[in-house]
XYZ file of N, CA and C in Angstrom:
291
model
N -91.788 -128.935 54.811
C -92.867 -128.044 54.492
C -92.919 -126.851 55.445
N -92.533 -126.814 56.566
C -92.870 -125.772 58.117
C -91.575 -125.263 57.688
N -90.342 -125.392 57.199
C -89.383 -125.087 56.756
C -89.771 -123.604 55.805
N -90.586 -124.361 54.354
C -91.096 -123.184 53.194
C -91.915 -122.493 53.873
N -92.432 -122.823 54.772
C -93.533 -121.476 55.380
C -92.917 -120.745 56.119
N -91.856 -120.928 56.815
C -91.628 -120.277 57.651
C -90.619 -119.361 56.531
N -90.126 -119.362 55.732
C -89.382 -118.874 54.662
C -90.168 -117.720 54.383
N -91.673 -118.150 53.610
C -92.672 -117.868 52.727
C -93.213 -116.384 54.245
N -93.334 -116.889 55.316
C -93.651 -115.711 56.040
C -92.663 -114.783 56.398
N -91.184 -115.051 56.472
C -90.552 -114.108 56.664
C -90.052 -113.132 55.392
N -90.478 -113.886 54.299
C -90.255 -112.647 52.996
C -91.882 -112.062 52.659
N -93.102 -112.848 53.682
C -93.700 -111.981 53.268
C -94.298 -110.296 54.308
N -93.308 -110.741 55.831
C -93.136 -109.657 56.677
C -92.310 -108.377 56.063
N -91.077 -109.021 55.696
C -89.622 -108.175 54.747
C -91.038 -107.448 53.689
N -91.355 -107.874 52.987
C -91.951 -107.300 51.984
C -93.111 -105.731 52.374
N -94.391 -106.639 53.473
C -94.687 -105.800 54.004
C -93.771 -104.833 54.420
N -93.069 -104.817 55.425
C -92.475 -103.674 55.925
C -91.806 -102.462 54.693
N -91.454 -103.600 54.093
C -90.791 -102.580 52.939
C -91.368 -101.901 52.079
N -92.820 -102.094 51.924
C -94.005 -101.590 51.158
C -94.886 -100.390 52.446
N -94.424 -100.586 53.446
C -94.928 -99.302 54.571
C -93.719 -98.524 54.419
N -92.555 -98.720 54.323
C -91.736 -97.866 54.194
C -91.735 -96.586 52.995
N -91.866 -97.043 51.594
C -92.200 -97.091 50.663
C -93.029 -95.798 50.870
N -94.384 -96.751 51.407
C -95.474 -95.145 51.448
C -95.328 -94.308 52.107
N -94.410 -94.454 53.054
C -94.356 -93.233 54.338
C -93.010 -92.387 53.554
N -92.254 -93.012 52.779
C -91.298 -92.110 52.018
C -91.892 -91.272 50.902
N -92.930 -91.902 50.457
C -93.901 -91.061 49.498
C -94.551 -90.313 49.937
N -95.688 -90.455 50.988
C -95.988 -89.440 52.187
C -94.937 -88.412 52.342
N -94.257 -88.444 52.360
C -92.625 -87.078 53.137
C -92.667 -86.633 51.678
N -92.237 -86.930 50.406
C -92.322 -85.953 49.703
C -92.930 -85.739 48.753
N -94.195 -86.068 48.947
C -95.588 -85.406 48.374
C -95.501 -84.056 49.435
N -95.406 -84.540 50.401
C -95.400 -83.078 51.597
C -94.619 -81.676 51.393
N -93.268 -82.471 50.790
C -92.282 -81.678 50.312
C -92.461 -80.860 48.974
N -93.049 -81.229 48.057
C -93.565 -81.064 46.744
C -94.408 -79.924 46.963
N -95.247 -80.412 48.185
C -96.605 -79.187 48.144
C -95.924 -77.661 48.736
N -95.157 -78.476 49.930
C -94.516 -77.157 50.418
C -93.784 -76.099 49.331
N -93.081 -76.814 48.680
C -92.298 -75.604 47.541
C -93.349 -75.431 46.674
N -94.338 -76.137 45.818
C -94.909 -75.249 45.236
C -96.015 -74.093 45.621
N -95.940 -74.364 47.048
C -96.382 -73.140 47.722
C -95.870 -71.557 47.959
N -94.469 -72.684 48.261
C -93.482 -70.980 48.436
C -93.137 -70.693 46.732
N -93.388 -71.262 46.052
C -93.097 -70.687 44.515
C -94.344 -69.642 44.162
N -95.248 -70.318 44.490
C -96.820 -69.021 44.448
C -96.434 -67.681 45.516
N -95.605 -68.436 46.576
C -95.697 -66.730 47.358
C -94.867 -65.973 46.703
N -93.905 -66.620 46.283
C -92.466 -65.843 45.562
C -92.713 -65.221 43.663
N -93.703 -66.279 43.513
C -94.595 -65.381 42.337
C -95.378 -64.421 42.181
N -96.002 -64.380 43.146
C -96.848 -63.186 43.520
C -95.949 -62.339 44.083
N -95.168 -62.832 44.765
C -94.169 -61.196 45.492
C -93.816 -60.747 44.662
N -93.237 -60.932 43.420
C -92.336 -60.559 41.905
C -93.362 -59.789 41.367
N -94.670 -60.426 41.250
C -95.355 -59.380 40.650
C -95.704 -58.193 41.060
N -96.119 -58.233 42.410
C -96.101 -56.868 42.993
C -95.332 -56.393 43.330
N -93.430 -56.910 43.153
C -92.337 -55.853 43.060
C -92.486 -55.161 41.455
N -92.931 -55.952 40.453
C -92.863 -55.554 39.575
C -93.791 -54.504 38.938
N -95.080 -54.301 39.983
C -96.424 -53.323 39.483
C -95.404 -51.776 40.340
N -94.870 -52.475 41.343
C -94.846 -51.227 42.346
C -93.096 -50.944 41.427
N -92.327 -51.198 40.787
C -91.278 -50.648 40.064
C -91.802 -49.807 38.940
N -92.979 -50.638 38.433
C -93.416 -49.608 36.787
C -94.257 -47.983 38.058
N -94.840 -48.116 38.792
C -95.445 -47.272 39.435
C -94.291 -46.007 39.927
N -92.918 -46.421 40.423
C -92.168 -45.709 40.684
C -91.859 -45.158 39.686
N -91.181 -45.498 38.574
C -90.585 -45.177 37.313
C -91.757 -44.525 36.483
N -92.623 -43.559 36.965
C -93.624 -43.342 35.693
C -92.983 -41.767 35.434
N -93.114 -41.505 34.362
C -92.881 -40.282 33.924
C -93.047 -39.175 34.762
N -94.127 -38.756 35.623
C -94.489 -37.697 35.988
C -94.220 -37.638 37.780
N -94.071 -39.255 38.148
C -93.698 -39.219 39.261
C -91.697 -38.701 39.778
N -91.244 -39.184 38.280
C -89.479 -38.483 37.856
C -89.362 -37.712 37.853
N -90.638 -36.684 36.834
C -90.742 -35.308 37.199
C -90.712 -34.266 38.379
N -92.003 -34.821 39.482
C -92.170 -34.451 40.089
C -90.887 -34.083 41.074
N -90.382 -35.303 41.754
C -89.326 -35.514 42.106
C -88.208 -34.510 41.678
N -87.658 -34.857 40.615
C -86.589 -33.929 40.241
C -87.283 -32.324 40.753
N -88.321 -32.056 40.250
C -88.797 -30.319 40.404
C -88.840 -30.093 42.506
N -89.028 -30.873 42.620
C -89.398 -30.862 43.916
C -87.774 -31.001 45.205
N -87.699 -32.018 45.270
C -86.380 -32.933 45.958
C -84.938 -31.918 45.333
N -84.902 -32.375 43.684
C -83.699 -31.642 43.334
C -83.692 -30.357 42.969
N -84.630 -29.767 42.756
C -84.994 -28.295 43.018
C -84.501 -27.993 41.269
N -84.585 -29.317 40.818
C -84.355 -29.071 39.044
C -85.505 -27.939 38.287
N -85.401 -27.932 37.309
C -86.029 -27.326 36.129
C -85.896 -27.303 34.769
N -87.332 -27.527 33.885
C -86.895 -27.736 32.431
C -85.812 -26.889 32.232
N -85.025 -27.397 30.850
C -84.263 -26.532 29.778
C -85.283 -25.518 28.957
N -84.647 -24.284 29.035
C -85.165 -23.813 28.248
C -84.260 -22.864 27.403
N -84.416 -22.705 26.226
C -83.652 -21.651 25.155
C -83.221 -20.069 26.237
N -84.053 -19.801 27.267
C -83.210 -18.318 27.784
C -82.564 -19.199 28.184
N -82.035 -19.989 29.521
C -80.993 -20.440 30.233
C -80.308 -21.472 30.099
N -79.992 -21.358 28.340
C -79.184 -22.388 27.875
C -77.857 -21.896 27.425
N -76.787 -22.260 28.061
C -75.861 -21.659 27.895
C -74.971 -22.520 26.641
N -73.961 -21.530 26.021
C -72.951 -22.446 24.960
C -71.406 -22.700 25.609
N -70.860 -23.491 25.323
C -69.578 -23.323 25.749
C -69.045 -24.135 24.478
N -68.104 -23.354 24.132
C -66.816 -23.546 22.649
C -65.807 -23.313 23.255
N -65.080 -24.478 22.512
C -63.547 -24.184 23.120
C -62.459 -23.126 22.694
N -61.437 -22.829 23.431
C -61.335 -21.627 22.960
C -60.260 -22.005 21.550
N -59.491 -23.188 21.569
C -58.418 -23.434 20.903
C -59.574 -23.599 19.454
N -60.668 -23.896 19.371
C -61.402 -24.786 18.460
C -62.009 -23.698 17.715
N -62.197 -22.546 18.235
C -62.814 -21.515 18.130
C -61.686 -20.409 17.052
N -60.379 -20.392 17.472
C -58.944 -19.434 16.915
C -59.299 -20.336 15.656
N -58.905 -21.743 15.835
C -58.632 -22.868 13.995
C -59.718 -22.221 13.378
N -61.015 -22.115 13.636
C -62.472 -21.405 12.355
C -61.834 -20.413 12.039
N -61.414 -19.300 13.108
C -60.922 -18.096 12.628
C -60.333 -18.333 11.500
N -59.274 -18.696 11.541
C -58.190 -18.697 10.764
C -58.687 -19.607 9.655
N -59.419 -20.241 9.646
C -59.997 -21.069 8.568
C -60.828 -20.086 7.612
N -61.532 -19.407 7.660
C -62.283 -18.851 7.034
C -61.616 -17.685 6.905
C-alpha cells in the first residue's frame, strides 16, 4: 500500500509541476500576443498617416505650385507652342498632293 502512495504522490508532484509549467508558458505568450498586436496598431496608424501625408503631397495645386516656383515651369499656351515636322515627312505631302 506505502508502495501505491508513494507512486500516487510522485505522479501527483510530475503533474503539478507540469501544470505550473503549462501556465507560465501561457503567461509568455499571452505577453507575446499583446506585444505584436500592439506594434500592429503602431504600424497601422503610421500607414495611415503616411498615407494622409502622401494624398496631401500629391494634391493638384501643391504640383503646381512647385513646378511654377522650384522649376521655374509655365502653362502651355497657343503663343509659345511651337511645331516641329519632319523634314523628310513634309517633301512625301509635297509630292503627294
Amino acid at each position: 500500500m506505502t508502495r501505491l502512495n508513494l507512486v500516487l504522490l510522485v505522479a501527483l508532484l510530475a503533474s503539478s509541476l507540469y501544470l505550473v509549467r503549462v501556465q507560465y508558458d501561457s503567461r509568455h505568450l499571452y505577453a507575446e500576443i499583446e506585444r505584436a498586436q500592439n506594434e500592429f496598431r503602431k504600424l497601422e496608424i503610421e500607414h495611415e498617416r503616411l498615407q494622409v501625408e502622401k494624398r496631401a503631397q500629391a494634391t493638384p495645386a501643391r504640383v503646381e505650385k512647385l513646378a511654377r516656383e522650384q522649376l521655374h515651369m509655365r502653362p502651355a499656351t497657343p503663343a509659345i507652342t511651337q511645331y516641329v515636322t519632319l523634314k523628310g515627312a513634309a517633301a512625301s505631302r509635297e509630292g503627294q498632293q
